[in-house]
Coordinates of C-alpha atoms and ligand atoms in Angstrom, one line a residue:
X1 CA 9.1 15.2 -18.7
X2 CA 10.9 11.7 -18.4
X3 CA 10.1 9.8 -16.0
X4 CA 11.4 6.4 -14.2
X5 CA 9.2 3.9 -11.8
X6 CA 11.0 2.1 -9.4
X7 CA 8.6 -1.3 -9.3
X8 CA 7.2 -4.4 -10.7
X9 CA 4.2 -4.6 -8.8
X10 CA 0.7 -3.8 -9.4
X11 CA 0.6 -0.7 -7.9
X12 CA 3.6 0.1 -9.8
X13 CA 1.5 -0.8 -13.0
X14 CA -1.3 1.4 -12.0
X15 CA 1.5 4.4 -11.7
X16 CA 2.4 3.9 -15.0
X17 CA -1.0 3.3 -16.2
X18 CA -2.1 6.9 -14.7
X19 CA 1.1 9.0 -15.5
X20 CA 1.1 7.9 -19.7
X21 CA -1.8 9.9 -19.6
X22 CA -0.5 12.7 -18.7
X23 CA 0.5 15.3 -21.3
X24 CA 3.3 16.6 -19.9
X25 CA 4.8 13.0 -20.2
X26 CA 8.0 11.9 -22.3
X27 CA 9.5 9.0 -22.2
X28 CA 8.5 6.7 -19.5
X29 CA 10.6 3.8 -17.8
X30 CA 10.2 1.5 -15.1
X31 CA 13.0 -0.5 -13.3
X32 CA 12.7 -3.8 -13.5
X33 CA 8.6 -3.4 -14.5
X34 CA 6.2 -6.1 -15.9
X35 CA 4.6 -8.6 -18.1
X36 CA 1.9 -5.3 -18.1
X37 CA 4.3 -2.1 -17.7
X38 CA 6.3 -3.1 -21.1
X39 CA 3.0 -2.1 -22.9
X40 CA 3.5 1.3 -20.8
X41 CA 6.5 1.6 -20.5
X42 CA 10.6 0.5 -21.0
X43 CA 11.2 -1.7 -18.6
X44 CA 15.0 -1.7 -17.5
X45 CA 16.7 -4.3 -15.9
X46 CA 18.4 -1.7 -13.1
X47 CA 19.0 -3.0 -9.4
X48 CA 17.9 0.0 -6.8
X49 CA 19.8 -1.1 -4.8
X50 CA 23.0 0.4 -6.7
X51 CA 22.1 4.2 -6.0
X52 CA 25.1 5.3 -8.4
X53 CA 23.9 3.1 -11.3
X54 CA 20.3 4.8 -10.8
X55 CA 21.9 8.3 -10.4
X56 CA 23.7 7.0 -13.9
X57 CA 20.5 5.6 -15.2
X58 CA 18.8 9.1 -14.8
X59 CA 21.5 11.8 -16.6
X60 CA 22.3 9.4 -19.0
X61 CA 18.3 9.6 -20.1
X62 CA 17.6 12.8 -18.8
X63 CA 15.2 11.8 -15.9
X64 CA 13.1 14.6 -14.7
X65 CA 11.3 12.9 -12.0
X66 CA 11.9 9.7 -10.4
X67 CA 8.8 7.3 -8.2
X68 CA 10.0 5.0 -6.5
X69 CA 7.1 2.8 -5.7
X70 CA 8.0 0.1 -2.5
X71 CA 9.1 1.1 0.8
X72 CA 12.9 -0.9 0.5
X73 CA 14.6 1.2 -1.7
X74 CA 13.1 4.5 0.2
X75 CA 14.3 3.0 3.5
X76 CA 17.8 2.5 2.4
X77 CA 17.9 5.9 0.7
X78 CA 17.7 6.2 -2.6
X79 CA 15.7 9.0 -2.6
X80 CA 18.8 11.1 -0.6
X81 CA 21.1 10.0 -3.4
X82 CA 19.0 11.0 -6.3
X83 CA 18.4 13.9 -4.4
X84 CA 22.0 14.8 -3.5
X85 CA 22.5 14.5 -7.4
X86 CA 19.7 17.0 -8.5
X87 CA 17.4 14.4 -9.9
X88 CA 13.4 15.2 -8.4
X89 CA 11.9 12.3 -6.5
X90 CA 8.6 11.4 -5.6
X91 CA 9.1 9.9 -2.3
X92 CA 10.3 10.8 1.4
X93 CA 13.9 10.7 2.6
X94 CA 15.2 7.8 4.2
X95 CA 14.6 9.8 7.8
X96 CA 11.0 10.4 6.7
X97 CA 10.7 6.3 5.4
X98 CA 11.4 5.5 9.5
X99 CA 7.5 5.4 9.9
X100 CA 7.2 2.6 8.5
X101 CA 10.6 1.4 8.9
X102 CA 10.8 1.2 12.4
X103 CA 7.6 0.7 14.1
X104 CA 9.6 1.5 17.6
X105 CA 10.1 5.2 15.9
X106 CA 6.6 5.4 14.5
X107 CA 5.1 4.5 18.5
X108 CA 7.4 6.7 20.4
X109 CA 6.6 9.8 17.5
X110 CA 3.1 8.9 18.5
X111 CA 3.8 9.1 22.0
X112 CA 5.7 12.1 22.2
X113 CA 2.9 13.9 20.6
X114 CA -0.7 12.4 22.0
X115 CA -1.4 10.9 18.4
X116 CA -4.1 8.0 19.1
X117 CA -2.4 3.9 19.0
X118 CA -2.3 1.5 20.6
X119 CA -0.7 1.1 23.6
X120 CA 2.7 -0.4 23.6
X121 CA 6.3 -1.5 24.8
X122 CA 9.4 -1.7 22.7
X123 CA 12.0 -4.7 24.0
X124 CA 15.5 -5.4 22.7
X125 CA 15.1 -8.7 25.1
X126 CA 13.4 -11.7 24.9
X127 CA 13.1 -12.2 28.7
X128 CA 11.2 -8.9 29.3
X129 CA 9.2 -9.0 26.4
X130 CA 7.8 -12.9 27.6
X131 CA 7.1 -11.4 30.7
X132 CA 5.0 -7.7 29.5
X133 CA 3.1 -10.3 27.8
X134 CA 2.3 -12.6 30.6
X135 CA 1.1 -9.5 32.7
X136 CA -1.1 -8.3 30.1
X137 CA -2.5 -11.2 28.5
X138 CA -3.9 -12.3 25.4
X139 CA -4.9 -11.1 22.6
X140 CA -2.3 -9.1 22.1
X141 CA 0.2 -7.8 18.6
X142 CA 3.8 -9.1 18.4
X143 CA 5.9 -7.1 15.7
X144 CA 9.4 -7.0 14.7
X145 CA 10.3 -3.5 14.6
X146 CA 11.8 -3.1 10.8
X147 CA 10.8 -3.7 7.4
X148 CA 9.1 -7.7 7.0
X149 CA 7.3 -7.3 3.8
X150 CA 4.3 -7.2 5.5
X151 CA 4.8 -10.6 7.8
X152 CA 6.4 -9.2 10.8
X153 CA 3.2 -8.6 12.4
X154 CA 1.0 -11.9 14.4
X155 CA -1.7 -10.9 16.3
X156 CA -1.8 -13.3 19.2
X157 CA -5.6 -15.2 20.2
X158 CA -3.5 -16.5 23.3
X159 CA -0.4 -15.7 25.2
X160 CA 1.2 -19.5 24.1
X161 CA 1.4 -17.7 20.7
X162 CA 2.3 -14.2 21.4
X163 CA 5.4 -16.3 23.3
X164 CA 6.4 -18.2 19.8
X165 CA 6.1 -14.7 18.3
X166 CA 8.2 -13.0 20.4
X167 CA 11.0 -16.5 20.0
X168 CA 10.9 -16.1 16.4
X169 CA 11.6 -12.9 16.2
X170 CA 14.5 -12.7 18.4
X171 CA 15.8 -15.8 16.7
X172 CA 16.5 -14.1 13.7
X173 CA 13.4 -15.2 11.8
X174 CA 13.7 -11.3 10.7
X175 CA 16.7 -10.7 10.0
X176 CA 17.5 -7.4 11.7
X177 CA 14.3 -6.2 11.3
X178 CA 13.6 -8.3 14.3
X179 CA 16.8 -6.8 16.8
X180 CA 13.9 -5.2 18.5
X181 CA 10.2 -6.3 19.1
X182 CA 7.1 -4.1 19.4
X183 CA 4.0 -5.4 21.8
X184 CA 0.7 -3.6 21.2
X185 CA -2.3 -3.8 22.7
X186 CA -5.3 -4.9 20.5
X187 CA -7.7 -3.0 19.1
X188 CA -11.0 -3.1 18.1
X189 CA -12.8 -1.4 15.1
X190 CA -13.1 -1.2 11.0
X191 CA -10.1 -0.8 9.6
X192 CA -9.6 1.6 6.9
X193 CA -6.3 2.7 4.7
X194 CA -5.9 6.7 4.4
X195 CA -3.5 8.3 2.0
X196 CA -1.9 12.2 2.5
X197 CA 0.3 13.4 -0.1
X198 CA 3.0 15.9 2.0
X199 CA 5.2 18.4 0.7
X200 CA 6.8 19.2 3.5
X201 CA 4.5 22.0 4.2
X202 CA 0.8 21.1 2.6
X203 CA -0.7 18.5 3.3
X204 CA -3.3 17.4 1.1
X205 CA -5.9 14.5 1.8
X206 CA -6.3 12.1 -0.9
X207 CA -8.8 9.1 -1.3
X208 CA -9.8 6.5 1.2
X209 CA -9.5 2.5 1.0
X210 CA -10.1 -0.5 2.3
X211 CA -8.4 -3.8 1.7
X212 CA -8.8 -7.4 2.3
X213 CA -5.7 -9.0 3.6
X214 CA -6.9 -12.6 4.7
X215 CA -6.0 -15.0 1.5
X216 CA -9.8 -16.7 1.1
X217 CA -13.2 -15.6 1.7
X218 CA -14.7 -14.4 4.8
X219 CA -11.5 -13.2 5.7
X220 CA -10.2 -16.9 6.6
X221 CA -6.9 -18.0 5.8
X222 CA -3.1 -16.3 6.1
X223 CA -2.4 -12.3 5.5
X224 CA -1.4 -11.5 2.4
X225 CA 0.0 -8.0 0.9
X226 CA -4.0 -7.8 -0.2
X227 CA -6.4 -9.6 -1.8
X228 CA -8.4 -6.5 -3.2
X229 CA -9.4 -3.4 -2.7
X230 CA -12.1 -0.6 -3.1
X231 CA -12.4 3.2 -2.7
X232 CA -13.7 5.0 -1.1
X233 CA -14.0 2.8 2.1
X234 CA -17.5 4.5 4.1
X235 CA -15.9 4.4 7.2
X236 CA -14.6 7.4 6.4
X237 CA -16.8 10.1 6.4
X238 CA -16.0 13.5 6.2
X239 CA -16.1 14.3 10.3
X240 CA -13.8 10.9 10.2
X241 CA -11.3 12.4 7.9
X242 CA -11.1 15.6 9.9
X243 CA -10.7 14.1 13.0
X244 CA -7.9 12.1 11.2
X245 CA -6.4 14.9 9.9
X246 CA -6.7 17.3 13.5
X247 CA -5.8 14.0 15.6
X248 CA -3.0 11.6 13.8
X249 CA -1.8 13.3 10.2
X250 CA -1.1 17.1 11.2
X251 CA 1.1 16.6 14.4
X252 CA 2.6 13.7 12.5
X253 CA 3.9 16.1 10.0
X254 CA 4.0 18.6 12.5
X255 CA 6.7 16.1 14.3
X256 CA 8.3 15.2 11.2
X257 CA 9.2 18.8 10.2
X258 CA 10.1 20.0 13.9
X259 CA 13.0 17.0 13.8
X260 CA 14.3 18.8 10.7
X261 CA 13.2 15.4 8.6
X262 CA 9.7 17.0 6.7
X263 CA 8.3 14.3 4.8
X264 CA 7.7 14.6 1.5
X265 CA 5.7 12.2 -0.6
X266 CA 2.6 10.0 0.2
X267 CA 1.8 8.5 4.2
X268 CA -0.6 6.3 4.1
X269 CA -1.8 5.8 7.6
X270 CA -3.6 2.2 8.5
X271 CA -6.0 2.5 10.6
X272 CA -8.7 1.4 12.9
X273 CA -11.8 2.8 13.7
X274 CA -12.9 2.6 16.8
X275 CA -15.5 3.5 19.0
X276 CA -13.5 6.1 20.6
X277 CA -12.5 7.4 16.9
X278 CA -9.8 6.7 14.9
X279 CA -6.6 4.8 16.1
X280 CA -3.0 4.9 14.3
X281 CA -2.2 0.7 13.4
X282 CA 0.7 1.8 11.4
X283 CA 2.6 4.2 8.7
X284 CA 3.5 3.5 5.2
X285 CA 5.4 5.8 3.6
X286 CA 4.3 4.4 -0.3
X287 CA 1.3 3.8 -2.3
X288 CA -0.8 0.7 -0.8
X289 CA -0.8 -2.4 -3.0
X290 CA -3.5 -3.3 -4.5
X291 CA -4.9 0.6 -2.8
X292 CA -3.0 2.3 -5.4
X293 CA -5.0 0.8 -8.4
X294 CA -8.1 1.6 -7.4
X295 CA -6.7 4.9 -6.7
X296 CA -5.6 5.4 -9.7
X297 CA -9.0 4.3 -11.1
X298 CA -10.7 7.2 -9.3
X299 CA -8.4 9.9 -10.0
X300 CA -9.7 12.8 -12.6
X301 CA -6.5 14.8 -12.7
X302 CA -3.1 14.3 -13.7
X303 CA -1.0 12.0 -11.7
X304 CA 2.3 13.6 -12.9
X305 CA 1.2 16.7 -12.3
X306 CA 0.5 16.2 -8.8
X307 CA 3.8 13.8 -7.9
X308 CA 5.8 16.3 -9.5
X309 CA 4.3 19.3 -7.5
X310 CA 4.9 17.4 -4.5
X311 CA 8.6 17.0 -5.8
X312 CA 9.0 20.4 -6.3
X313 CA 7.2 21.9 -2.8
X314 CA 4.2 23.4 -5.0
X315 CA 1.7 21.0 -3.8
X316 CA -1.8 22.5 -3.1
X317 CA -5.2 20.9 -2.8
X318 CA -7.2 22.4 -6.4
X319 CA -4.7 20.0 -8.0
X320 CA -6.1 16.5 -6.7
X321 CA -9.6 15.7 -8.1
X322 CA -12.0 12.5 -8.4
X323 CA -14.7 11.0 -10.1
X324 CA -17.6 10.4 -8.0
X325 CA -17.9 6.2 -8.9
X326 CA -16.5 4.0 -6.7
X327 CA -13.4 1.7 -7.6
X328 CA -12.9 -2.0 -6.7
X329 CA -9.7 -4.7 -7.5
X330 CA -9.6 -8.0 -7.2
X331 CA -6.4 -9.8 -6.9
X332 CA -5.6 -13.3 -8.9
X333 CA -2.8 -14.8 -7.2
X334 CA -1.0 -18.1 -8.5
X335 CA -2.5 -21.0 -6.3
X336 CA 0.2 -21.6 -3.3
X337 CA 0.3 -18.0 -2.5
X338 CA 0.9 -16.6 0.2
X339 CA 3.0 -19.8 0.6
X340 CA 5.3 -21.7 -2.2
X341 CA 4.1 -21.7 -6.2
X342 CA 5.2 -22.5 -9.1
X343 CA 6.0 -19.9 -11.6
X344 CA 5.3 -20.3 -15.6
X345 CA 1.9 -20.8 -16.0
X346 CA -0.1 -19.6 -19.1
X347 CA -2.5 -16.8 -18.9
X348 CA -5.1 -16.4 -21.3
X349 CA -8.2 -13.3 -21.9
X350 CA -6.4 -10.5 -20.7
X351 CA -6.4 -8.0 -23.3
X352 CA -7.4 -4.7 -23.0
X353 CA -11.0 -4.4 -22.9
X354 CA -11.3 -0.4 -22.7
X355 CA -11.5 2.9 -19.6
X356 CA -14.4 1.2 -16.9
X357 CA -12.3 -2.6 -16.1
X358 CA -8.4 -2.3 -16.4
X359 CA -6.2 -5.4 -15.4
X360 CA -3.0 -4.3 -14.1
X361 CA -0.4 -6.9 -14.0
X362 CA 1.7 -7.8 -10.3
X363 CA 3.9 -10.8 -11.4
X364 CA 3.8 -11.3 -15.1
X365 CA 6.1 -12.1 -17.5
X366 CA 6.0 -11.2 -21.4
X367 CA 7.3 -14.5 -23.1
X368 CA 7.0 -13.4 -27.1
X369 CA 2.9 -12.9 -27.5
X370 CA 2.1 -14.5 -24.3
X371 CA 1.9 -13.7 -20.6
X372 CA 3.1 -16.0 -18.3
X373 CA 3.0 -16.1 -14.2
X374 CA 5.9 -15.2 -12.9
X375 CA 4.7 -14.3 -8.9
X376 CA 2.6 -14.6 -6.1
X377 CA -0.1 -11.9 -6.8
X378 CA 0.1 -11.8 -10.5
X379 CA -3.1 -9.5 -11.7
X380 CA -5.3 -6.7 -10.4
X381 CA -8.2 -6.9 -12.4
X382 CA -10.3 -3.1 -11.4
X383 CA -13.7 -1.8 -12.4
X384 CA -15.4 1.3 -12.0
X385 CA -18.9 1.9 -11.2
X386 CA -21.2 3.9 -9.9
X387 CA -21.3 2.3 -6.8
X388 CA -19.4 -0.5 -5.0
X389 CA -21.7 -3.2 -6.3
X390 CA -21.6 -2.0 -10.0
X391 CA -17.8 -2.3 -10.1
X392 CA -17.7 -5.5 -8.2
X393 CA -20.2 -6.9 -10.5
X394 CA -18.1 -5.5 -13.9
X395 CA -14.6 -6.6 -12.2
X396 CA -15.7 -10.8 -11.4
X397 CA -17.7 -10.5 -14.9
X398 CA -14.3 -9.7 -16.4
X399 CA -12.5 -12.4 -14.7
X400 CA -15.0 -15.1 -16.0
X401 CA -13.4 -14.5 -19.3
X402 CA -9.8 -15.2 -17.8
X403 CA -8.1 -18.3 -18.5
X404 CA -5.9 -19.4 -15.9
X405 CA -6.3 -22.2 -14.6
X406 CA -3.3 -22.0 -12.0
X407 CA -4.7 -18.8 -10.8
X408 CA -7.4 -18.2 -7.4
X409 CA -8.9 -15.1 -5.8
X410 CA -11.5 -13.8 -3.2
X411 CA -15.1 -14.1 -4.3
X412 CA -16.1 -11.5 -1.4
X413 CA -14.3 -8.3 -2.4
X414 CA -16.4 -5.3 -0.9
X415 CA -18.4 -7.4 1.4
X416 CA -18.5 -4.5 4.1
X417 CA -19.3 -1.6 1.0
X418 CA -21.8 -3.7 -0.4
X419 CA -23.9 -5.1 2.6
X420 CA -24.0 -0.4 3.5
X421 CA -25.1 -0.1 0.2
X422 CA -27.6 -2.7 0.6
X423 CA -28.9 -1.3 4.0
X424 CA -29.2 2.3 3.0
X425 CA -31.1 0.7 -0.1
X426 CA -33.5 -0.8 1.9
X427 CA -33.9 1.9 4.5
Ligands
AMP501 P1 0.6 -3.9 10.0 O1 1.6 -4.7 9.2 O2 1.2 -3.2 11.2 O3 -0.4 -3.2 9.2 O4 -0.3 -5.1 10.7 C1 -1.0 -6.0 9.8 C2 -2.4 -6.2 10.3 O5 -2.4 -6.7 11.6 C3 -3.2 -4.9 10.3 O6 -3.8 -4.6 9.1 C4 -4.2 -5.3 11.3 O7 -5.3 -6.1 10.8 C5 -3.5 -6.1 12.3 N1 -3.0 -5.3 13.5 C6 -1.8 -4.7 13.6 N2 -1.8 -4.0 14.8 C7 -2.9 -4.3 15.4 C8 -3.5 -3.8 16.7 N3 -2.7 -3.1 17.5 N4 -4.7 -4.3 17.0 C9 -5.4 -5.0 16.1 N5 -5.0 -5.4 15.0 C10 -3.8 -5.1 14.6
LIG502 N1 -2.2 -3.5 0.9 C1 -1.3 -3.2 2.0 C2 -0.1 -2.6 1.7 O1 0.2 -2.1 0.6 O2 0.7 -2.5 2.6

């Protein structure tokens, strides 16, 4: 089967990484890909946003199955087009990408059908949305409604800054992802990452995650896309993932279907787990990034086998397995990030160094026989272990030997996994 990634991430990396083992694997391309991917991969210099030249892309190299790895490209379609053309995508409809690309749609679905959030108010005015705030008081979420790559969201210690919020937002910090603003109430818990792969009529639970947003230790410091990552994140127990299942995936899909819109592909539901149970923060309707690489890490079976079932409405849940070891990732990001940074800089000791630490490469770029920094976060460097310490301890071992001297990352990944560990040690 050929196959084409739509990416250059890390996430988009660890896609490739697990689909060239599959067997049932041809050729394998990936548009615009990595520094990392080209090793993987043929990287292709195609824009998504030119459906047609994609459609093209795929007859001309007969593409069997298309994944299409960040939530833009879904959002504005692509995944119809190829569709309408009779190539197989991994990856809803741009109807089914509205939970994550309208957080106004995702609330009301929630709503509709007694799926726990947070409480909220959509506004399409500053005046009235100033004013819900004042009543209820601080802290409180501001969000623009659409797509913000992951920095439409402040969540306000005091009403002065839910205010600003709200004023940026409606002055077009946004773009049109901020013609509407969403105000949530703020809740209180763990928060956890939970990915279902959907059909359209299974629904099959996969792993579970957790990342670390905050750019420095002890979560301090500005959100990022993530920082790291480890699965499983346990939060999640099993009664958990029922409940999340019964309470917050099912009717979602349940919802989803009923509108005529089934989604098909992966929803990965952020949430928070609160005392009451757990609490929808938000859909996305794509692998997480850095989630997907330790993901990918803990998966036993065949990743093309299972994206292409879900392609093809054959999806059941014998075909998704997993090692028992844990996974962790941290993220080196150039220094800057997640404000300005140069790009260029040199980065040495990152060969391959065999199956139990794999670095995936975010923003790389291959410049003859050496790799050079061409993003914000720029490596995923992921261990497996047998448990969350063991593959912490094998991932920062690995990054001693890296040579970057542009580069910084979180000395704290799997703080919360490892102090559990610890206390279940010692009990
Ligand atoms: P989102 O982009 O919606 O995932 O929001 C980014 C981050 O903001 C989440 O990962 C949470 O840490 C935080 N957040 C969003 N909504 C809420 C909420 N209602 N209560 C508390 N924290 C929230
Ligand atoms: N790591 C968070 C995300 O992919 O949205």
């Amino acid at each position: 089967m050929n196959v084409l990634i739509i990416g250059s991430g890390g996430r988009e990396h660890a896609l490739c990484w697990a689909i060239a083992k599959s067997p049932s694997l041809g050729k394998l391309f990936c548009a615009p890909g990595n520094g990392g991917i080209e090793s993987l991969a043929e990287c292709v210099s195609l824009d998504a946003g030119n459906h047609r030249a994609v459609v093209d892309f795929c007859k001309e190299n007969q593409i069997q199955l298309v994944v299409i790895g960040p939530e833009d490209p879904l959002a504005d379609g692509l995944g119809d087009d190829l569709r309408q053309a009779g190539i197989p995508v991994f990856g809803p409809s741009a109807a089914g990408a509205r939970l994550e690309a309208s957080k106004g749609f995702m609330k009301d679905l929630c709503a509709a059908n007694n799926i726990p959030t947070a409480s909220y108010a959509r506004f399409n005015q500053q005046a009235p949305a100033e004013a819900w705030v004042r009543d209820h008081g601080a802290p409180i979420v501001v969000k623009a409604d659409g797509l913000a790559a992951g920095k439409g969201v402040t969540v306000a210690e005091t009403v002065d800054e839910a205010i600003t919020a709200i004023g940026e937002i409606f002055d077009g910090r946004f773009g049109k992802a901020g013609n509407e603003v969403v105000i949530e109430e703020f809740l209180v818990g763990e928060e956890a990452s939970f990915f279902v792969l959907s059909d359209g009529k299974t629904a099959v639970p996969l792993a579970t995650a957790q990342d670390h947003k905050r750019a420095f230790d002890n979560d301090e410091g500005p959100n990022t896309g993530g920082m790291g990552a480890y699965s499983p994140a346990p939060v999640m127990t099993e009664p958990m993932i029922a409940r999340t299942m019964i309470e917050i995936i099912n009717p979602t899909l349940a919802a989803m279907k009923a509108a005529g819109t089934p989604f098909e592909g992966i929803l990965y539901a952020g949430l928070m787990i609160t005392d009451e149970g757990p609490k929808l923060i938000e859909y996305n309707v794509r692998f997480g990034d850095p989630e997907c690489q330790v993901l990918a890490m803990r998966l036993k079976s065949d990743l093309l086998e299972i994206l292409a079932a879900t392609s093809e409405n054959r999806l059941s849940p014998d075909m998704v397995e997993w090692h028992d070891d844990a996974a962790i990732t941290v993220v080196m990001a150039t220094k800057g990030y997640p404000g300005a940074y140069e790009k260029g800089s040199h980065i040495g000791g990152i060969e391959d160094t065999g199956d139990d630490v794999v670095i995936f490469h975010a923003g790389t770029k291959r410049d003859g026989d050496t790799i050079l920094a061409n993003g914000g976060r720029v490596l995923a460097i992921t261990a497996r272990g047998k448990s969350v310490r063991a593959a912490r301890d094998l991932a920062y071992a690995r990054i001693a030997e890296i040579d970057w001297r542009q580069g910084f990352y979180r000395n704290d990944i799997g703080w919360r996994a490892i102090q559990r560990e610890e206390a279940e040690q010692n009990d």
